[in-house]
Amino acid sequence: MVRRRRRRRLTGAAIACAALILGAVGSVAPGAADPPPPAHQPPAESGSAEGPQPQAEPQPPKVAEIDRIEPITDRFLRVFVKSPSMGRTVPVQVLLPADRRAPRPTLYMLDGRSASNDYNNWVERGHALPFFGDKNVNVVFTLGGPAGYYTDWQRPDPVLGTNKWETFLTRELPPLIDNEFDGNGRNAVEGVSMGAEAAMMLVMRNTKLYRAVAAHSGCYAMGSDLGQAQARAVVRTYGGEPDNMYGKQDDPDWLAHDVMVNAEGLRGESIYLSAGSGMPGPHDTSTNPESSTSVPFGGPLEAAANVCTMALADRLSRMQIPAEVNLHNVGTHSWPYWADELPKAWPTIAKALGIR
């Protein structure tokens, strides 16, 4: 009886949703996913017991600070942040508006499962730079964190390293961005796939930080049996140990990150949700380089995300929490469709941030 109170189960359509996700994640086509990052190895010792001993590694600062800024263009920057929580220097990319005469709000863009240390897919594949080129907003693109859910893990992982993303994104990074790039304290977050669930988790757990959230093609039942199984499968695709994230299967930390259970934390936020149906659409053609995987693998994934999104939309509706929900009749789990969502989600975000 205790276990039933601490963990939820899904039924009906939600079971089909999780089963589809697990099947798709477990059978990724060759080349459809990035290779796992190298394991984090401790530094090799130099010298013998009698010889020179290795020098101690520099300790991270007690408070986060910007280490350096490298311009990519005059408005697009790579910012390196010394993070006490991460125990390392974490890079992000920042796009500044053309008119920087007055303070402005900030939008944080979260990547999907294959997040790279070198680029953010919103930039490389989501057409974010041209879309935000004329918008009066600072845009921060995360780098790194594949299969990490942009959350605080309980323990460092031998392969995926130290993940304290919630602390980094909600406590360490925002004041640095505001101070260095004239932010006005108004924030929003937008994510896709894994980053969609992460965006919703960040907002419902940090209600005073954000004014708006946009989530595309995600699932939001982390604390359910099948929702947890799906998250564990995602972590394992990059060689991580899921127990290092939220603990064993019955650890209450899983339920603490469940958006469906903790939806009350979304009250007062501006919310945009979207998903395709999983059926092939206008981007699933021979001219799309992703088409070989977007239909056989991205189709079932998006069908599952559609059910997940409908479940959250229904939950919010029953709680009388307003949300803009955009469910499409076609569309697979692939970047051309998420690029289409940028202009659709923007009015919800801009209004909440006070941008005309």
Tab-separated table of C-alpha atoms in Angstrom, residues 1 13 45 57 60 69 98 101 109 135 152 162 173 178 205 226 233 284 303 347 351:
chain	number	residue	atom	x	y	z
A	1	MET	CA	0.000	0.000	0.000
A	13	ALA	CA	-3.798	5.508	-23.777
A	45	GLU	CA	48.750	10.116	-11.551
A	57	GLU	CA	42.996	20.365	-9.540
A	60	PRO	CA	35.559	25.671	-8.486
A	69	ILE	CA	33.272	35.384	-23.386
A	98	ALA	CA	20.119	44.295	-32.244
A	101	ARG	CA	19.813	50.373	-25.309
A	109	MET	CA	16.373	27.215	-24.909
A	135	LYS	CA	13.235	40.048	-31.250
A	152	ASP	CA	19.934	17.855	-10.482
A	162	THR	CA	28.153	15.632	-12.675
A	173	LEU	CA	23.246	31.356	-14.557
A	178	ASP	CA	21.156	39.656	-16.217
A	205	ARG	CA	9.759	23.598	-9.315
A	226	LEU	CA	6.053	3.722	-17.263
A	233	ALA	CA	15.643	4.111	-21.182
A	284	ASP	CA	8.873	13.803	-44.222
A	303	ALA	CA	2.554	9.552	-31.463
A	347	PRO	CA	3.192	35.081	-28.960
A	351	LYS	CA	3.184	38.439	-23.997
